mmCIF file of C-alpha atoms in Angstrom:
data_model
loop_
_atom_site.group_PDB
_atom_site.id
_atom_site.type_symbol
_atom_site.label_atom_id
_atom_site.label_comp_id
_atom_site.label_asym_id
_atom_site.label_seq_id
_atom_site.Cartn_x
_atom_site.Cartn_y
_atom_site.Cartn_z
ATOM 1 C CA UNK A 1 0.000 0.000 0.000
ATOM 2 C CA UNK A 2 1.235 3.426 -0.727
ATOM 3 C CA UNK A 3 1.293 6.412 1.919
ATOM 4 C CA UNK A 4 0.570 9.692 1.713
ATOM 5 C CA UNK A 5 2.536 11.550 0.081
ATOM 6 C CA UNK A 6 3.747 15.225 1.279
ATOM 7 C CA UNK A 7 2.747 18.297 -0.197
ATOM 8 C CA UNK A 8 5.390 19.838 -2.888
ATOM 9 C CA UNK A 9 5.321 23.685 -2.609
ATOM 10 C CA UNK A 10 8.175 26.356 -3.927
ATOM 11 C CA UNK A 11 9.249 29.275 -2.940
ATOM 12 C CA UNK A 12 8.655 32.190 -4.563
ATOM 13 C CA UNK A 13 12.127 33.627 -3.303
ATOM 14 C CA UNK A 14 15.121 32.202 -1.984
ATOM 15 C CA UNK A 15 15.794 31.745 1.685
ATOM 16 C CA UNK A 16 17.165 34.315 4.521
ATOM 17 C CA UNK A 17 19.962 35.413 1.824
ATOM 18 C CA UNK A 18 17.343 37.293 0.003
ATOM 19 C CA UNK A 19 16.794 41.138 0.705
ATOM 20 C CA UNK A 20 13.448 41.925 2.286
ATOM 21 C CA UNK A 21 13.074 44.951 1.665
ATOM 22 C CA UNK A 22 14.216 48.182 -0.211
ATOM 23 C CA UNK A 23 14.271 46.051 -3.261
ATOM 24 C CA UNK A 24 11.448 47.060 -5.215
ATOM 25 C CA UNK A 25 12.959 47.410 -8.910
ATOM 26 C CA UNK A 26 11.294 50.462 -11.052
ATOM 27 C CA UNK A 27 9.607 47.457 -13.573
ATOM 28 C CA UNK A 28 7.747 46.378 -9.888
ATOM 29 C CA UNK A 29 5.221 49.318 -9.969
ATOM 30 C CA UNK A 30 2.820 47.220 -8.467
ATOM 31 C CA UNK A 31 4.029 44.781 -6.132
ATOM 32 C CA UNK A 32 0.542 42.727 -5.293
ATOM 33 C CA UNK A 33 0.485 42.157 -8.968
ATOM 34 C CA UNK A 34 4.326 40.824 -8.883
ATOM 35 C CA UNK A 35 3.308 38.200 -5.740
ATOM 36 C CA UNK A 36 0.378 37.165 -7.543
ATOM 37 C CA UNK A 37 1.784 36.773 -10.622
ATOM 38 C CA UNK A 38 4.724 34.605 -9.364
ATOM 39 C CA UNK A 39 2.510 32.598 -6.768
ATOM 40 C CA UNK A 40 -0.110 31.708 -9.774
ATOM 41 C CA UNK A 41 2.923 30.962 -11.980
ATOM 42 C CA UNK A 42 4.230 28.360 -9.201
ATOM 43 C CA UNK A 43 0.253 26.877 -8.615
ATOM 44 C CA UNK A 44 -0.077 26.580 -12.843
ATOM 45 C CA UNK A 45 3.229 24.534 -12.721
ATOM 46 C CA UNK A 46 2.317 21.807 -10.476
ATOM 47 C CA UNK A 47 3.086 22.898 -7.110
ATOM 48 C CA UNK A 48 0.685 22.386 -4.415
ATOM 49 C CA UNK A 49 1.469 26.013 -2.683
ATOM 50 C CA UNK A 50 3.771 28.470 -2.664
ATOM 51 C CA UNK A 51 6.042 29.882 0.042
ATOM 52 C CA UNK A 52 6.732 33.223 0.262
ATOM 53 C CA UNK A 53 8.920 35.546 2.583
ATOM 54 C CA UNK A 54 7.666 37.108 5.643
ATOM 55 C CA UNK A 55 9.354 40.597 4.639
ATOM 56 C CA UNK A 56 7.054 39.756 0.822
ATOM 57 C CA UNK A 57 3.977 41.132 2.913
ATOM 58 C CA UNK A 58 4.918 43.359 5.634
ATOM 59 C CA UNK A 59 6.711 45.610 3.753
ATOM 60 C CA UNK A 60 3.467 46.575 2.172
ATOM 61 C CA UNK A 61 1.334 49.510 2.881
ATOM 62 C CA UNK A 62 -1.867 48.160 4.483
ATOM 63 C CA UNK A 63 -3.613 49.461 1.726
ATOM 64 C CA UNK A 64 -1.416 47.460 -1.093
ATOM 65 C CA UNK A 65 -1.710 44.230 2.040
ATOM 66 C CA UNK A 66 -5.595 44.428 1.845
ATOM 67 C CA UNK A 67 -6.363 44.179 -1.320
ATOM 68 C CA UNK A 68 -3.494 41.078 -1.886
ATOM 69 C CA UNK A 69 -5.554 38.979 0.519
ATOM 70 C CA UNK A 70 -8.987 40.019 -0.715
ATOM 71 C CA UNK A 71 -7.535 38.473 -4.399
ATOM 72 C CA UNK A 72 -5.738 35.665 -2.679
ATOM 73 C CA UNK A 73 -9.138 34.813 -1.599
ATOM 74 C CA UNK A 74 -10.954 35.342 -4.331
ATOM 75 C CA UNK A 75 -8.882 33.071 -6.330
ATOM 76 C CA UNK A 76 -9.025 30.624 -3.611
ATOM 77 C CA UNK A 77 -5.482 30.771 -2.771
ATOM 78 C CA UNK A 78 -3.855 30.153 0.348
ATOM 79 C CA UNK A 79 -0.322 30.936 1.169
ATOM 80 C CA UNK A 80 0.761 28.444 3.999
ATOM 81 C CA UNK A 81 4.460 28.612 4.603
ATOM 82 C CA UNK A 82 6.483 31.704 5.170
ATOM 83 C CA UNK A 83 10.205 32.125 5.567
ATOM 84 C CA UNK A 84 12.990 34.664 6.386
ATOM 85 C CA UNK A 85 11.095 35.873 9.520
ATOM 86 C CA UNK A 86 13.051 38.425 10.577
ATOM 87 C CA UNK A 87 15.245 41.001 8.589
ATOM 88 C CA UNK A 88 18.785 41.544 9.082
ATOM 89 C CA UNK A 89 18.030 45.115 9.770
ATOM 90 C CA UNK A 90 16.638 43.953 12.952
ATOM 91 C CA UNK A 91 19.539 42.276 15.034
ATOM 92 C CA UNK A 92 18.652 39.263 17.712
ATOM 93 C CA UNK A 93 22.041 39.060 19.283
ATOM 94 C CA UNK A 94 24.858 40.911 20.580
ATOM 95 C CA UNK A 95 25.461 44.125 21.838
ATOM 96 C CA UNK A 96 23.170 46.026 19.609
ATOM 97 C CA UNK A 97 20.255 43.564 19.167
ATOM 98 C CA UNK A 98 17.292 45.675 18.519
ATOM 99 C CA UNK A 99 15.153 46.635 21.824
ATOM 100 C CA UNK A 100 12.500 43.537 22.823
ATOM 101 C CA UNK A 101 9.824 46.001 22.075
ATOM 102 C CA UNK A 102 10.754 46.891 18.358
ATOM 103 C CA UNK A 103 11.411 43.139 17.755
ATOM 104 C CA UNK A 104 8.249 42.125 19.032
ATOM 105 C CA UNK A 105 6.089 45.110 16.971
ATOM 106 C CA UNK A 106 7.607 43.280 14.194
ATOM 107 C CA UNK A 107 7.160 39.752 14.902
ATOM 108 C CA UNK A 108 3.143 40.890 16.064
ATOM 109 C CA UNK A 109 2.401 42.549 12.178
ATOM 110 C CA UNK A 110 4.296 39.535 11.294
ATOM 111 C CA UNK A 111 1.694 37.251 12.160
ATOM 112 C CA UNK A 112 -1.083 38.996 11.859
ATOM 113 C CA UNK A 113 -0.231 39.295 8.446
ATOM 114 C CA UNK A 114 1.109 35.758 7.663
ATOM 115 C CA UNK A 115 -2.250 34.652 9.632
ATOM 116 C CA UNK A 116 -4.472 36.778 7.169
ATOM 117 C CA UNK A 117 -2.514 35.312 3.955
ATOM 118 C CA UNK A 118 -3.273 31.503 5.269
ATOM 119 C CA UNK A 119 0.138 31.108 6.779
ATOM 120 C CA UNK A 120 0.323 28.375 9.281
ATOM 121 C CA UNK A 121 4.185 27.899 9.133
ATOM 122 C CA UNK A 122 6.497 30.389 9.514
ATOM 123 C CA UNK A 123 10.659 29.435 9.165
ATOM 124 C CA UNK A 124 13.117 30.794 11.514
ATOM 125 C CA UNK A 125 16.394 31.356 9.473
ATOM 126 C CA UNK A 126 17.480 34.578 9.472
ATOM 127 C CA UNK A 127 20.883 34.073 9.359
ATOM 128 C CA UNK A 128 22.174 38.028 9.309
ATOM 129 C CA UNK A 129 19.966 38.399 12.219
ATOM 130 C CA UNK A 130 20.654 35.739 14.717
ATOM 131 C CA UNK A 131 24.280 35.529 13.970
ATOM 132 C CA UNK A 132 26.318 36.178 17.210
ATOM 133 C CA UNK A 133 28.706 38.970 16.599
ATOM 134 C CA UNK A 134 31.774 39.197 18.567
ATOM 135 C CA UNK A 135 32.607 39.915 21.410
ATOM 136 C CA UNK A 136 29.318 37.937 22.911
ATOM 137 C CA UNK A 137 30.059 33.879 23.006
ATOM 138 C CA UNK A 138 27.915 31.804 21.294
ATOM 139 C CA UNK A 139 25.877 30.977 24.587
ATOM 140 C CA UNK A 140 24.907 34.708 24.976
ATOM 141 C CA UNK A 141 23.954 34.242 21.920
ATOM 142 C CA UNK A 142 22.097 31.802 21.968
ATOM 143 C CA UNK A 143 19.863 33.254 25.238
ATOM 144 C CA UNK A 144 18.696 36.287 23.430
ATOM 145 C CA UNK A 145 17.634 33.723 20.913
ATOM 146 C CA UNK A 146 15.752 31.428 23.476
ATOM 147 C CA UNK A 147 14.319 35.010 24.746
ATOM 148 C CA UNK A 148 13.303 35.979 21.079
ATOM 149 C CA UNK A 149 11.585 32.684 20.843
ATOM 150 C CA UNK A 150 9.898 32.230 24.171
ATOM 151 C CA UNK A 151 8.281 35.788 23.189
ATOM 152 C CA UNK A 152 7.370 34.195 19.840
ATOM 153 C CA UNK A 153 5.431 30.961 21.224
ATOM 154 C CA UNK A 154 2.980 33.610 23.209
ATOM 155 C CA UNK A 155 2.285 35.524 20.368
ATOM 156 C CA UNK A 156 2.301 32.222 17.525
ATOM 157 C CA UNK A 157 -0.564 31.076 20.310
ATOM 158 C CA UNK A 158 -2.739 34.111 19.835
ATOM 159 C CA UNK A 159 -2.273 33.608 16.030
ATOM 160 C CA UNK A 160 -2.362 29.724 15.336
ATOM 161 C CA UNK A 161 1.150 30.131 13.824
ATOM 162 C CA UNK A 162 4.235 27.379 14.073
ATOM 163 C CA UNK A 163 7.528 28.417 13.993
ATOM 164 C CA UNK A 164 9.942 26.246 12.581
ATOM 165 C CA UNK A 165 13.611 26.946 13.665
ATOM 166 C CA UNK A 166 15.711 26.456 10.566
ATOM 167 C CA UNK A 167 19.513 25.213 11.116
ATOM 168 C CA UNK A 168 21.691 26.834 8.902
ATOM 169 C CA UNK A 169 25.300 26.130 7.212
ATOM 170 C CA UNK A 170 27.997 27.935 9.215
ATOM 171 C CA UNK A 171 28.338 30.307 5.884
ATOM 172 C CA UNK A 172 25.459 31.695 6.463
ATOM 173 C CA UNK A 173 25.035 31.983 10.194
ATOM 174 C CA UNK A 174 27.311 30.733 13.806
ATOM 175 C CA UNK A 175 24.598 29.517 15.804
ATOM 176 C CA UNK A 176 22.258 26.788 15.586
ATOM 177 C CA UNK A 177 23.980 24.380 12.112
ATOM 178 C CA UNK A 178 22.039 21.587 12.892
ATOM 179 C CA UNK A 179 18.877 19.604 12.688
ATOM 180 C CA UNK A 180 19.677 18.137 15.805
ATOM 181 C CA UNK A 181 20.768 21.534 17.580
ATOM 182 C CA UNK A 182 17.411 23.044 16.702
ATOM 183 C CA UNK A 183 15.625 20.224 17.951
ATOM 184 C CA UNK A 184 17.222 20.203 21.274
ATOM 185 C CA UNK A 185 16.504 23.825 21.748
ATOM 186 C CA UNK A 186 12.650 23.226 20.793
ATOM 187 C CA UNK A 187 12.342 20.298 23.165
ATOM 188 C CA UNK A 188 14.293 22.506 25.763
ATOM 189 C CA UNK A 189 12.399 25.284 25.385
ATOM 190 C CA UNK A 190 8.774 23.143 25.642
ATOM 191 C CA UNK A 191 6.746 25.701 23.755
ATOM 192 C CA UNK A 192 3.757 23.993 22.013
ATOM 193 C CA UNK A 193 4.052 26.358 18.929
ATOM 194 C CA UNK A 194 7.795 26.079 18.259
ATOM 195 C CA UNK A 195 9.221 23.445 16.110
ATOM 196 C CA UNK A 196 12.065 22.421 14.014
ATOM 197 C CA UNK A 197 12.747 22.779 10.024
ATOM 198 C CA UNK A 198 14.873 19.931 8.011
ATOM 199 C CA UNK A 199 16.450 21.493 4.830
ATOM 200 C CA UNK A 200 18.562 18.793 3.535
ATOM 201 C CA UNK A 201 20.842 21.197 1.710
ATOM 202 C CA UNK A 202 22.020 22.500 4.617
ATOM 203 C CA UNK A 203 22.354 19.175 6.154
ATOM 204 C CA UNK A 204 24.439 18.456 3.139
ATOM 205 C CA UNK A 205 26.529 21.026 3.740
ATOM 206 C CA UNK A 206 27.008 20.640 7.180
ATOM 207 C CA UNK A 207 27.459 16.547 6.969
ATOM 208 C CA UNK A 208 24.579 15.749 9.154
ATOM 209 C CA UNK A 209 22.829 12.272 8.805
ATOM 210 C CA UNK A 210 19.401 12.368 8.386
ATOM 211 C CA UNK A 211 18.331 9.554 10.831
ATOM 212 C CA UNK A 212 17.596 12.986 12.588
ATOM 213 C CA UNK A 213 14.935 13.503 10.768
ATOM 214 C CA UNK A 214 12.975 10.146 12.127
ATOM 215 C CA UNK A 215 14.056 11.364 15.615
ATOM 216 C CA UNK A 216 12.342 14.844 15.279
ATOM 217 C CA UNK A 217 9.228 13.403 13.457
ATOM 218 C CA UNK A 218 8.784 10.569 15.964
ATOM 219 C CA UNK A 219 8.786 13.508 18.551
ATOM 220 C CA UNK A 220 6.386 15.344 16.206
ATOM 221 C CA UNK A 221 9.028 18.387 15.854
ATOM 222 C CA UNK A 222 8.849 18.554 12.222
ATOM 223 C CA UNK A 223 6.965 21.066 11.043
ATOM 224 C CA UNK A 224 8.343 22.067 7.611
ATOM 225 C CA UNK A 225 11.248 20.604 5.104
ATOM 226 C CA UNK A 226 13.392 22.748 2.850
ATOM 227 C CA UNK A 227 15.218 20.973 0.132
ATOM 228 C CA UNK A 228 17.583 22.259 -2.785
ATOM 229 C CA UNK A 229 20.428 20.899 -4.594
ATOM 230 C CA UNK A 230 24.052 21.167 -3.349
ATOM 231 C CA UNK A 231 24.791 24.514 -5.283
ATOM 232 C CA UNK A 232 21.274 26.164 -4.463
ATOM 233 C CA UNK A 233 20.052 24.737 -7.955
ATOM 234 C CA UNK A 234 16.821 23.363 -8.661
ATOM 235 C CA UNK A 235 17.330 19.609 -8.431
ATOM 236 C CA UNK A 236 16.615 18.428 -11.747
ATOM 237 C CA UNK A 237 18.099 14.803 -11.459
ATOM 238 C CA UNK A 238 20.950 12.948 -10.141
ATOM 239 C CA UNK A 239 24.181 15.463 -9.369
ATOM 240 C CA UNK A 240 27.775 13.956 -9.004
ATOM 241 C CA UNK A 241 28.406 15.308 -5.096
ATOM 242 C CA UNK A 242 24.746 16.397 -5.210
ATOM 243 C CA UNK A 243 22.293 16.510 -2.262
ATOM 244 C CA UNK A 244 20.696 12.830 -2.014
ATOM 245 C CA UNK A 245 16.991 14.157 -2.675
ATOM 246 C CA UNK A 246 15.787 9.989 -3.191
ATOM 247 C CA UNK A 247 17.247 9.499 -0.068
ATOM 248 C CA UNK A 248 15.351 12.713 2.144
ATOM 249 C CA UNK A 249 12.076 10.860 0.512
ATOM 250 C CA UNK A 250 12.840 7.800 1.956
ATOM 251 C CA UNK A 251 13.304 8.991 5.266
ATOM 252 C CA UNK A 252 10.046 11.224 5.400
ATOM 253 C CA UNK A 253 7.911 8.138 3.788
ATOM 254 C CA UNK A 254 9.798 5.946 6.682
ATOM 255 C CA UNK A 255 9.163 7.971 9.514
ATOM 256 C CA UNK A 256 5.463 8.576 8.616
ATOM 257 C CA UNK A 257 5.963 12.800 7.665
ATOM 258 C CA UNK A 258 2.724 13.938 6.585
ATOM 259 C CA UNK A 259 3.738 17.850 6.347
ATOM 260 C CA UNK A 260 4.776 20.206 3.416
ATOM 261 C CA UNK A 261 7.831 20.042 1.631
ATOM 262 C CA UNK A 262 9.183 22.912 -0.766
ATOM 263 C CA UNK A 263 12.086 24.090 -2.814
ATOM 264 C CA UNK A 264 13.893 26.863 -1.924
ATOM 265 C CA UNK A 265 16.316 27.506 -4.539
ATOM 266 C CA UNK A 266 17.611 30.115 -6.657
ATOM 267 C CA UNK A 267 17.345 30.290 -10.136
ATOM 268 C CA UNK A 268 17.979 32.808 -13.312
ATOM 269 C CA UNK A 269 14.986 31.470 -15.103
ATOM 270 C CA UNK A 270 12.573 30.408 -12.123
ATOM 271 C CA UNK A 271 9.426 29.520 -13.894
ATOM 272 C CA UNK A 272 11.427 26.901 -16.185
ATOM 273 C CA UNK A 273 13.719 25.945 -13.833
ATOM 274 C CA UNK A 274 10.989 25.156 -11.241
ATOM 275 C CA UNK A 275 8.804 23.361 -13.484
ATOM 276 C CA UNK A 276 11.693 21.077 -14.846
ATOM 277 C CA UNK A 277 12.584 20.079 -11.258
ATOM 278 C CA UNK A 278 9.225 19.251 -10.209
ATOM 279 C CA UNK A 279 8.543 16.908 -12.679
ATOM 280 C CA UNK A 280 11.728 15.009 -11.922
ATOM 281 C CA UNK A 281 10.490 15.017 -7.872
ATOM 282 C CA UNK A 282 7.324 13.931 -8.212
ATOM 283 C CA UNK A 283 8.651 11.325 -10.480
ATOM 284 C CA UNK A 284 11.317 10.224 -7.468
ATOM 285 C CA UNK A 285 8.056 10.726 -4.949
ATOM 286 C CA UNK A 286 6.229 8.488 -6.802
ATOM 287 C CA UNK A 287 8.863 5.533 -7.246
ATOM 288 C CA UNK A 288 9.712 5.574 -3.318
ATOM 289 C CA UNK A 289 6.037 6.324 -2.017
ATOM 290 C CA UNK A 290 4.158 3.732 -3.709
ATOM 291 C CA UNK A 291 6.992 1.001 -4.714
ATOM 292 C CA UNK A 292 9.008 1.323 -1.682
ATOM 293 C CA UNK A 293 12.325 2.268 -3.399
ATOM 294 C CA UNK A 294 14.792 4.561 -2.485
#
């Protein structure tokens, strides 16, 4: 018997490397058009959902905000996943993290606007802002995160949001690399509304073995998976090196993950690129879900 399979989303933009905000080029007159346009253009290729970036709706005016969720629903489009929470312009650690009450102003429109889109998920990354800078040790670090997110659990419980800490190579970020670090600072913390994300290119990068990913479903800890290959490519088939994508499958159909999964990559041509990768996943999904290959 086959099991379910995951949902495949994409996201519209790349992870916590992306800028936020300030970016709008002069050809982007009308940025609710822009998300639209490249959410539809993800939903007409295949995907189940897109994922967009936290900083994709609350940098618009409320006015421009209103009337993208007034078309999202009358299209009958929901955006569940959101990532790059928090912008680097707003610093978690160190000696000039941003005061608690500007962080949490943030994190508040945050959700109330992720909430209002259909967002359920939203991904901690954020590299730029959660790196520790010197001359603070990684374990000072590390307590103005557990702060940041023990103030995020009350509010994601007034919104019916998860967050989903995201380990991240140590190129883009010095504290919390692993799947395994993330999930011992979720089960630490004990807050019903934080959980842990599994992006295997990371874990690629950062040689971790994805038996952690069993370990944080059987704990029911994983709320979201990331995948992309090795170079930040869409993965388009098999890649000498190359992030073992057949292999991630396998251990979500093993463990029982019944969540989302989505792409975040970067790409020249996204529309193309995208599409080309996700017939070559669901192809893989397919063979390993209902054959019970790897």
């Amino acid at each position: 018997m086959s099991r379910p399979k995951p949902l495949i989303g994409c996201c519209l933009t790349a992870g916590s490397f992306m800028p936020q905000s300030g970016d709008r080029s002069a050809a982007q007159q009308d940025p609710v058009s822009s998300l639209l346009e490249g959410v539809s253009g993800l939903l007409d290729a295949g995907y189940d959902f897109a994922e967009l970036t936290v900083g994709a709706v609350v940098q618009l005016s409320e006015a421009d905000f209103e009337r993208f969720v007034r078309l999202l629903r009358q299209r009958g489009i929901v955006i569940p996943v959101f990532n790059s929470f928090i912008p680097a312009s707003l610093k978690l650690t160190g000696p000039e993290a941003a005061e608690p009450s500007a962080v949490r102003a943030y994190v508040e429109l945050a959700m109330q606007r992720v909430r209002a889109a259909g967002g359920e998920v939203i991904v901690f990354g954020s590299g730029a802002a959660r790196t520790v800078p010197a001359p603070y040790t990684t374990e000072q670090g590390m307590e103005q995160i557990r702060q940041f997110l023990v103030m995020c659990g009350e509010l994601a419980e007034t919104y019916g949001i998860t967050i989903a800490i995201e380990p991240l190579n140590r190129s883009e970020s010095n504290a919390i690399n692993k799947v395994a670090e993330a999930l011992e600072l979720a089960e630490t913390l004990r807050l019903p509304r934080i959980r842990v994300l599994a992006d295997a290119y990371h874990m690629h990068l950062e040689e971790e073995g994805q038996d952690i990913i069993g370990a944080a479903v059987s704990k029911d800890m994983l709320a979201h998976v990331h995948y992309a290959e090795f170079d930040r490519s869409f993965p388009k088939g098999e890649a000498a090196g190359g992030v073992d994508i057949a292999a991630l499958l396998g251990r979500l159909r093993d463990s029982g993950y019944d969540g989302r999964v989505s792409a975040e990559c970067t790409s020249a041509d996204l529309p193309a690129d995208s599409a080309e990768s996700l017939v070559h996943i669901k192809r893989l999904m397919n063979r390993i879900y209902e054959s019970g290959e790897q």
